Coordinates of C-alpha atoms and ligand atoms in Angstrom, one line a residue:
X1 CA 0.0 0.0 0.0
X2 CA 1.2 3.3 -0.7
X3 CA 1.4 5.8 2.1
X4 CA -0.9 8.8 1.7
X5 CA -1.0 12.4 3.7
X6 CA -4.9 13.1 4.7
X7 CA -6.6 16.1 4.2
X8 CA -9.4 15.4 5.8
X9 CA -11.2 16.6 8.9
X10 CA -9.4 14.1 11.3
X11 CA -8.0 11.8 12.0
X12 CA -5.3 13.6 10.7
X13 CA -1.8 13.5 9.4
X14 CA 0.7 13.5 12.7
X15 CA 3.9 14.2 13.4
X16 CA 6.5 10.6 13.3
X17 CA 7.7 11.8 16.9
X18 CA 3.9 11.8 18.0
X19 CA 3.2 8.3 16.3
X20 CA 7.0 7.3 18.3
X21 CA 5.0 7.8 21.8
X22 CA 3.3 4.8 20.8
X23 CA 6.2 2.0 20.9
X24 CA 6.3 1.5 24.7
X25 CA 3.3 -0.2 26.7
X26 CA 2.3 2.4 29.8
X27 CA 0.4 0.8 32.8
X28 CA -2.3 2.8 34.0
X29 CA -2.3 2.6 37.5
X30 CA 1.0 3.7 37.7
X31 CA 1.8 7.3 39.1
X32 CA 4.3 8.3 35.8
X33 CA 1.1 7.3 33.4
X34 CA -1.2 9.2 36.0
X35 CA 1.0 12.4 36.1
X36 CA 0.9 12.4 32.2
X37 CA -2.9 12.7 32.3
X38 CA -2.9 15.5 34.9
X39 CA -0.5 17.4 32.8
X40 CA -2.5 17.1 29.8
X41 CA -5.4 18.5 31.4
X42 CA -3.4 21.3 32.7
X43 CA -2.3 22.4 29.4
X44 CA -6.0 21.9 27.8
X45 CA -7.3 24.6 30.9
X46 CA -4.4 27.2 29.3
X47 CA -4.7 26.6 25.9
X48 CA -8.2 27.3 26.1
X49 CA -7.2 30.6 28.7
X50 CA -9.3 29.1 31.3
X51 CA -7.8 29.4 34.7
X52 CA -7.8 26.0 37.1
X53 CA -10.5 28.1 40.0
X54 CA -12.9 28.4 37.0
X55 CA -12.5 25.0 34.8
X56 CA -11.5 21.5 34.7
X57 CA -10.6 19.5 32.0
X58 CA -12.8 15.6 31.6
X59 CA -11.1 13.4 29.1
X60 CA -13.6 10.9 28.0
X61 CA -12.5 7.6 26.3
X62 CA -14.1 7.4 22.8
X63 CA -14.8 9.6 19.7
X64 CA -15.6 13.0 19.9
X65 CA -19.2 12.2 19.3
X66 CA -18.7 10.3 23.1
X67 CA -17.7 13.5 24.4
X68 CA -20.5 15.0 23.3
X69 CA -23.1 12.4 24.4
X70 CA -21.8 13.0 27.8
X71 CA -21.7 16.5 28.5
X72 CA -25.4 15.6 26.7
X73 CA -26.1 13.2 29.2
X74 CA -24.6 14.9 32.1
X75 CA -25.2 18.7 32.0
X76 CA -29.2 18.5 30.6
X77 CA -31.1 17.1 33.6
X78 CA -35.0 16.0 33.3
X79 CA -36.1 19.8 34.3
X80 CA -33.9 21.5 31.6
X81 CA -34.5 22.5 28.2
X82 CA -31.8 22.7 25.6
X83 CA -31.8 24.8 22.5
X84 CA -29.5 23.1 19.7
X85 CA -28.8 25.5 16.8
X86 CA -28.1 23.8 13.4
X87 CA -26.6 24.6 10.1
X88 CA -25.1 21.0 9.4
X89 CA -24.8 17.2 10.2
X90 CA -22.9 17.4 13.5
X91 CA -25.8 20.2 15.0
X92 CA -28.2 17.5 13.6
X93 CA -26.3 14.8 15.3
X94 CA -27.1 16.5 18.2
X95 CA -30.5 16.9 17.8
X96 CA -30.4 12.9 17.6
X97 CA -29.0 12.5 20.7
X98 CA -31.1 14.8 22.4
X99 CA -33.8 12.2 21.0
X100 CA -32.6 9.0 22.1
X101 CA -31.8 10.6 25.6
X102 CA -35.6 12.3 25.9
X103 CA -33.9 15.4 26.6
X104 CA -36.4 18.5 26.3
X105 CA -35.2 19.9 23.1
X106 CA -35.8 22.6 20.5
X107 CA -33.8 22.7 17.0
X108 CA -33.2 26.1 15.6
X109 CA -32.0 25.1 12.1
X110 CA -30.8 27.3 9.5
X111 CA -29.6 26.6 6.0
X112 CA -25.8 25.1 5.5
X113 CA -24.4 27.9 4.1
X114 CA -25.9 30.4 6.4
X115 CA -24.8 31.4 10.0
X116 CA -27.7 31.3 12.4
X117 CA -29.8 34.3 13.2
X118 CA -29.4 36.7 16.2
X119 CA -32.7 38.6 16.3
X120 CA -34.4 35.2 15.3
X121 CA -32.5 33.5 18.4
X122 CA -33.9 36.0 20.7
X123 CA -37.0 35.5 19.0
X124 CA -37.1 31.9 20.4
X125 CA -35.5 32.8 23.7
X126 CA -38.0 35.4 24.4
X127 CA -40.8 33.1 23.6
X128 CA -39.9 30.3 25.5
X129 CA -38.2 30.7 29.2
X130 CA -38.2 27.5 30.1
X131 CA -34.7 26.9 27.9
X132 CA -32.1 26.6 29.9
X133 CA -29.4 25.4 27.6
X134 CA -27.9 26.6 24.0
X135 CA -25.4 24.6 21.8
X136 CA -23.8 25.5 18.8
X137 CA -21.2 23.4 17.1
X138 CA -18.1 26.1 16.1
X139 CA -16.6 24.8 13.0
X140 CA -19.5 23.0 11.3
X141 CA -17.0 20.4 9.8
X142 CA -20.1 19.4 7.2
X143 CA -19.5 22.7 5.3
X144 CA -16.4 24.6 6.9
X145 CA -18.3 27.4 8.0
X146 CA -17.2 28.8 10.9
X147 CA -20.0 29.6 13.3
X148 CA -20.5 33.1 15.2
X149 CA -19.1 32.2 18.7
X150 CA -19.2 35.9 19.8
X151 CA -22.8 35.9 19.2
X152 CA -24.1 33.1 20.6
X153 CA -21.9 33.3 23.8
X154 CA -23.2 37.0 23.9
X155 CA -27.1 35.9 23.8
X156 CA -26.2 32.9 26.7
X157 CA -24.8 35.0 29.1
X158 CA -27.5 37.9 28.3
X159 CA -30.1 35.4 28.8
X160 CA -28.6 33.3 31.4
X161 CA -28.1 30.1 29.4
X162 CA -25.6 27.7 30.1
X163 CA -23.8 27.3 26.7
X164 CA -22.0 24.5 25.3
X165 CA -20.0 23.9 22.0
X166 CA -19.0 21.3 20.1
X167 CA -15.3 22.9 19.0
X168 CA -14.1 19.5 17.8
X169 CA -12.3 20.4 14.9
X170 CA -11.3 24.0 15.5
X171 CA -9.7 23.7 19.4
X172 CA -6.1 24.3 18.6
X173 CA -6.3 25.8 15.4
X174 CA -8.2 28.6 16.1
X175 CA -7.8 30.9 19.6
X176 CA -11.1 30.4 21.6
X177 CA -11.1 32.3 25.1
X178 CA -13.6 30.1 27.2
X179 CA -13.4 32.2 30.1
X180 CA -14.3 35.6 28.2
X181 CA -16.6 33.9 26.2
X182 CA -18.5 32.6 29.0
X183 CA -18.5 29.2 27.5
X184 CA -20.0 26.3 30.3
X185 CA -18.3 23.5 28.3
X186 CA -16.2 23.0 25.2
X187 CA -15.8 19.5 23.6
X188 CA -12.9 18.7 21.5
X189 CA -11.1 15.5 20.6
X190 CA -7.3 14.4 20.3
X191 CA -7.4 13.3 16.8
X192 CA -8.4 16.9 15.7
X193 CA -6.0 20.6 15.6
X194 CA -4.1 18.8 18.5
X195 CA -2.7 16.8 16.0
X196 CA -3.0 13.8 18.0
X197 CA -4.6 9.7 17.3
X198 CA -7.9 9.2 17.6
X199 CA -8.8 7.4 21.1
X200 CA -10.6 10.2 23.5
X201 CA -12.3 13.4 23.8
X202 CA -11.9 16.3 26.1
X203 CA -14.6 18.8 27.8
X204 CA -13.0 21.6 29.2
X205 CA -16.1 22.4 31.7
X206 CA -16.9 25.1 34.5
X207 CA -16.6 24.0 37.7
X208 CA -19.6 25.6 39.2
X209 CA -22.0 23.6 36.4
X210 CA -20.3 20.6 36.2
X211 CA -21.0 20.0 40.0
X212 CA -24.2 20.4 39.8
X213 CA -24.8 17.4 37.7
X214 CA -24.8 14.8 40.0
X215 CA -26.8 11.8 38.7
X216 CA -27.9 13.3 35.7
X217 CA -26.5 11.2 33.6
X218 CA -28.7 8.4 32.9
X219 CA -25.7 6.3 30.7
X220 CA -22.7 5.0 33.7
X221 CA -19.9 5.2 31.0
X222 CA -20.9 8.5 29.8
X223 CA -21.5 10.2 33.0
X224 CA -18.8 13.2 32.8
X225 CA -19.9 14.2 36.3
X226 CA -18.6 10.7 37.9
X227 CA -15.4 10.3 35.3
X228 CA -14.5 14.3 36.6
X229 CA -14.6 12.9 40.2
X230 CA -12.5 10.4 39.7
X231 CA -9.6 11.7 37.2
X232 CA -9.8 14.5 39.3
X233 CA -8.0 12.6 42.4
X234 CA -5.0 12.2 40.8
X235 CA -5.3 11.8 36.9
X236 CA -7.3 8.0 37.2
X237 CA -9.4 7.6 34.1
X238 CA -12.5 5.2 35.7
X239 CA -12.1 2.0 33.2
X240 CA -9.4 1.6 30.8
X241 CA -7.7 4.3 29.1
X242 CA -6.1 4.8 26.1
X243 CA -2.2 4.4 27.0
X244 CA -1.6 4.8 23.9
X245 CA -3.3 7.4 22.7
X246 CA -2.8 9.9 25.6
X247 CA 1.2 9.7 25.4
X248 CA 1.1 10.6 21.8
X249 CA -1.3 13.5 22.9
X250 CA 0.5 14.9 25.6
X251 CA 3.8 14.9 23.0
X252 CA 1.2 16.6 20.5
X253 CA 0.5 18.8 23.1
X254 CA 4.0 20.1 23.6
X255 CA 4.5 20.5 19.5
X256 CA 1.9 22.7 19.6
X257 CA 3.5 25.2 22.5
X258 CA 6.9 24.5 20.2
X259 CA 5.0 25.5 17.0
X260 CA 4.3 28.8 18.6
X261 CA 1.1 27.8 20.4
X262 CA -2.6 28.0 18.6
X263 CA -1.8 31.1 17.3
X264 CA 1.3 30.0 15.0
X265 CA -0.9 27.3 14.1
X266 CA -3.5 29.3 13.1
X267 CA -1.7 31.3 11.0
X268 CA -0.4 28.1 8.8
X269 CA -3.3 26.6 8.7
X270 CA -5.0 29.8 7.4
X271 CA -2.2 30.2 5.2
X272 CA -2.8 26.4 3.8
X273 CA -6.5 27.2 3.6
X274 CA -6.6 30.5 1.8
X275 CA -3.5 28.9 -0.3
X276 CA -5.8 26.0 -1.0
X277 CA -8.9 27.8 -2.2
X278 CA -7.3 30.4 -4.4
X279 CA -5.2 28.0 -6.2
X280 CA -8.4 25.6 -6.6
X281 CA -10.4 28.6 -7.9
X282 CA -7.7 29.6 -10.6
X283 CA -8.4 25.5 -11.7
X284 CA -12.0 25.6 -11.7
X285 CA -13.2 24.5 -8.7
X286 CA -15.8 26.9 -6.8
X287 CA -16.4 26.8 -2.7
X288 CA -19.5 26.6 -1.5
X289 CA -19.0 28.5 1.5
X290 CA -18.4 32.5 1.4
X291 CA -14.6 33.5 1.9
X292 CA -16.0 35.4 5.3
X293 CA -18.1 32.8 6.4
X294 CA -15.0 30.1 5.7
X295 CA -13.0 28.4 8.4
X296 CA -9.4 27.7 8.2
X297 CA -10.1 24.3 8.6
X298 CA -11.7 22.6 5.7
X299 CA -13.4 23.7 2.7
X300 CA -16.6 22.2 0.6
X301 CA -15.8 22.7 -3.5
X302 CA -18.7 22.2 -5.8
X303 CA -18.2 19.3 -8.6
X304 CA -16.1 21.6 -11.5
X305 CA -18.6 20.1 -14.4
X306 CA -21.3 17.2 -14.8
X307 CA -18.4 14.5 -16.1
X308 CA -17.1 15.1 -12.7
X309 CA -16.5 11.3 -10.8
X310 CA -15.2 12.1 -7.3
X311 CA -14.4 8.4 -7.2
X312 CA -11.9 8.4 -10.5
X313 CA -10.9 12.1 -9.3
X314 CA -10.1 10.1 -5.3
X315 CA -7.9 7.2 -6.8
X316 CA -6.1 9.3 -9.1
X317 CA -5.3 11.9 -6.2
X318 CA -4.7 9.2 -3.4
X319 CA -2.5 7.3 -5.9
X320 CA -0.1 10.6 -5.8
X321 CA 0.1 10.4 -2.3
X322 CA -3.2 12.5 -0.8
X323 CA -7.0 11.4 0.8
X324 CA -9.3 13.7 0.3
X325 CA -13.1 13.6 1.5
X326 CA -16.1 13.5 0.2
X327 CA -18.8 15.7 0.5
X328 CA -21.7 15.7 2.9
X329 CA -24.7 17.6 1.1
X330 CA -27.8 16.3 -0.1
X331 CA -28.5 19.3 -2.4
X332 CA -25.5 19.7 -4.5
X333 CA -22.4 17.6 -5.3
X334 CA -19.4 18.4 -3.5
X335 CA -16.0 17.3 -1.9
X336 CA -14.0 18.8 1.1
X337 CA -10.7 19.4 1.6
X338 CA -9.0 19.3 5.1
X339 CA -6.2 21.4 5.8
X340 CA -5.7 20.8 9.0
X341 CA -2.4 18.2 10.9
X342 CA 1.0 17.7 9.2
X343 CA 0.5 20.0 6.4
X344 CA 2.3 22.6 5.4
X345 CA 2.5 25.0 2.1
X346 CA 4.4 22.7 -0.2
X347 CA 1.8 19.7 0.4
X348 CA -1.0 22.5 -0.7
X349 CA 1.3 23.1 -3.6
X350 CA 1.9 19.5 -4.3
X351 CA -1.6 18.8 -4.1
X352 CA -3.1 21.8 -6.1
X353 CA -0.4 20.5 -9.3
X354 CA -1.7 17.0 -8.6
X355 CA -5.2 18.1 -9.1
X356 CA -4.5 20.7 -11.9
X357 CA -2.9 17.8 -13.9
X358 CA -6.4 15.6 -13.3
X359 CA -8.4 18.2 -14.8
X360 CA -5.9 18.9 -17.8
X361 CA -5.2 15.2 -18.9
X362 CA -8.1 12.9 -17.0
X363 CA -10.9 15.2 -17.1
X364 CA -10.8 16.1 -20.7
Ligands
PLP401 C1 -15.1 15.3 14.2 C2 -16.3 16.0 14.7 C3 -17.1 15.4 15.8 C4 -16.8 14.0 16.3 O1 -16.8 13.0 15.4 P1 -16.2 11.6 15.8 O2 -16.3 10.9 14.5 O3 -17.1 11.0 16.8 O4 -14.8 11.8 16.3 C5 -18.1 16.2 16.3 N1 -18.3 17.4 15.8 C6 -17.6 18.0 14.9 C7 -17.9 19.4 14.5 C8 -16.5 17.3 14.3 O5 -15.8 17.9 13.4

């Protein structure tokens, strides 16, 4: 098999040194392992500018989608009401959840390519007191688009909602200030701008609502409340962790404060993203999502012509040494491009020549 960088939304190309962690076995009881756990939730609390009186950091074995199901599970109880705004297939994966745990739920849905509405928002807010939480997802990986977090966080702390968001793929690549924002819980995942392997998720959550949800949680695995109490002792995960998975994060961790923290890497992966669309343009290939509305994460291109085959156009790029993704739309035909891990200018460069010579010699 030949070896392939990803572009996609994660997992994501890592560093060798980061993959390295990996060759020794690590026992989990023991105090070395334990320590590396409290020192990744250390650095989660300042990477996010959250201060240790304020926040704590949960890392939750699983997916990011786990992560999410248990700050679900956890911080909604029975009396609450949450408001889940959507604009693509991670907001409506939360809307499922919210159904298959009975939470009392409201979707405020808006089209993919638009951000959600503020005076609509207060619309719905005004109307109905009984919601007690919002969510938004930050980065709406379906599209790109890069959600209004200075709004939303606004209306929750003007309103008194507690305020959750799913900031899975833009924690690390993009500065979010939890503590200024106000934000009650931000979910995130190792295999995302951390540049870690996939294996667990992270909530970075405020103290003062996290400990107020004892025995909400109707789900034992998935209870953040009881997994907080105990990691909290002195860095036990309650059932196995994943060894594995949380050296090579901790190591990805300290890359990122080498690279210049999130905002060096910001700026490159802006710099691959912008690079990336401009070049694509120039070859035909249009965005769906508005340059101001775009994230610098990953990007949604519309099919060039109708002979398009995202299949022929995959092998032929993933032969040359690239995965892209397909698209996730149901009204137009798309692919995405992630710019996000190991990736630096050249591999746009690369990439764009790779897909410049598909559409001059395959495509004709
Ligand atoms: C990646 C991602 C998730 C989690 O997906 P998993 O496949 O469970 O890791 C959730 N929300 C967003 C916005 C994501 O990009």
């Amino acid at each position: 098999m030949n070896h392939y960088k990803l572009l996609t939304p994660g997992p994501l190309t890592t560093t060798r040194t980061v993959k390295e962690e990996m060759l020794f076995d690590r026992c989990t009881w023991d105090q070395d392992y334990k320590q590396i756990t409290q020192k990744i939730r250390a650095q989660l609390l300042q990477l996010a500018f959250a201060s240790q009186q304020e926040y704590t950091t949960v890392l939750m074995q699983g997916s990011g989608t786990f992560a999410v199901e248990s700050v679900m599970s956890t911080a909604i109880s029975v009396k609450d009401k949450v408001l889940i705004v959507t604009n693509g297939a991670y907001g409506e994966r939360i809307v499922k959840m919210a159904q298959y745990l009975g939470l009392n739920h409201l979707e405020y849905r808006v089209d993919y390519n638009q951000y959600p509405n503020e005076d609509e928002l207060r619309k719905i807010l005004d109307k109905d007191p009984q919601i007690t939480h919002m969510v938004m997802v930050h980065c709406e990986t379906t599209t790109g688009i890069l959600n209004p977090l200075d709004m939303i966080s606004r209306l929750s702390k003007e309103y008194g909602k507690t305020l959750i968001i799913d900031a899975m793929s833009s924690f690390g690549g993009i500065e979010i200030n939890v503590s200024a924002l106000g934000i009650d819980y931000l979910i995130s995942s190792a295999n995302k701008c951390i540049q870690g392997v996939p294996g667990f998720g992270f909530v970075i959550a405020n103290i003062d609502k996290l400990s107020a949800c004892k025995g909400n949680s109707h789900s034992l695995s998935l209870d953040l409340y009881d997994q907080w109490k105990e990691m909290d002792k002195e860095g036990k995960w309650r059932y196995t962790s994943p060894t594995h998975v949380v050296a090579a994060f901790s190591k990805a961790i300290d890359e990122l404060v080498e690279e210049g923290g999130i905002s060096a890497r910001f700026a490159r992966y802006q710099n691959n993203n912008r690079l990336l669309r401009e070049r694509l343009e120039e070859i035909g290939f249009h965005t769906y999502i508005s340059s101001e509305q775009q994230s610098p994460i990953i990007s949604t291109f519309l099919f060039p012509n109708e002979k398009f085959s995202f299949a022929d156009f995959y092998s032929y790029v993933k032969e040359k040494g690239y995965v892209i993704y397909p698209g996730k739309l149901t009204d137009a035909d798309t692919f995405r491009i992630g710019n996000i891990g190991e990736i630096y200018e050249e591999d746009i460069h690369e990439l764009c020549n790779i897909i410049e010579e598909y559409m001059g010699v395959v495509a004709k």
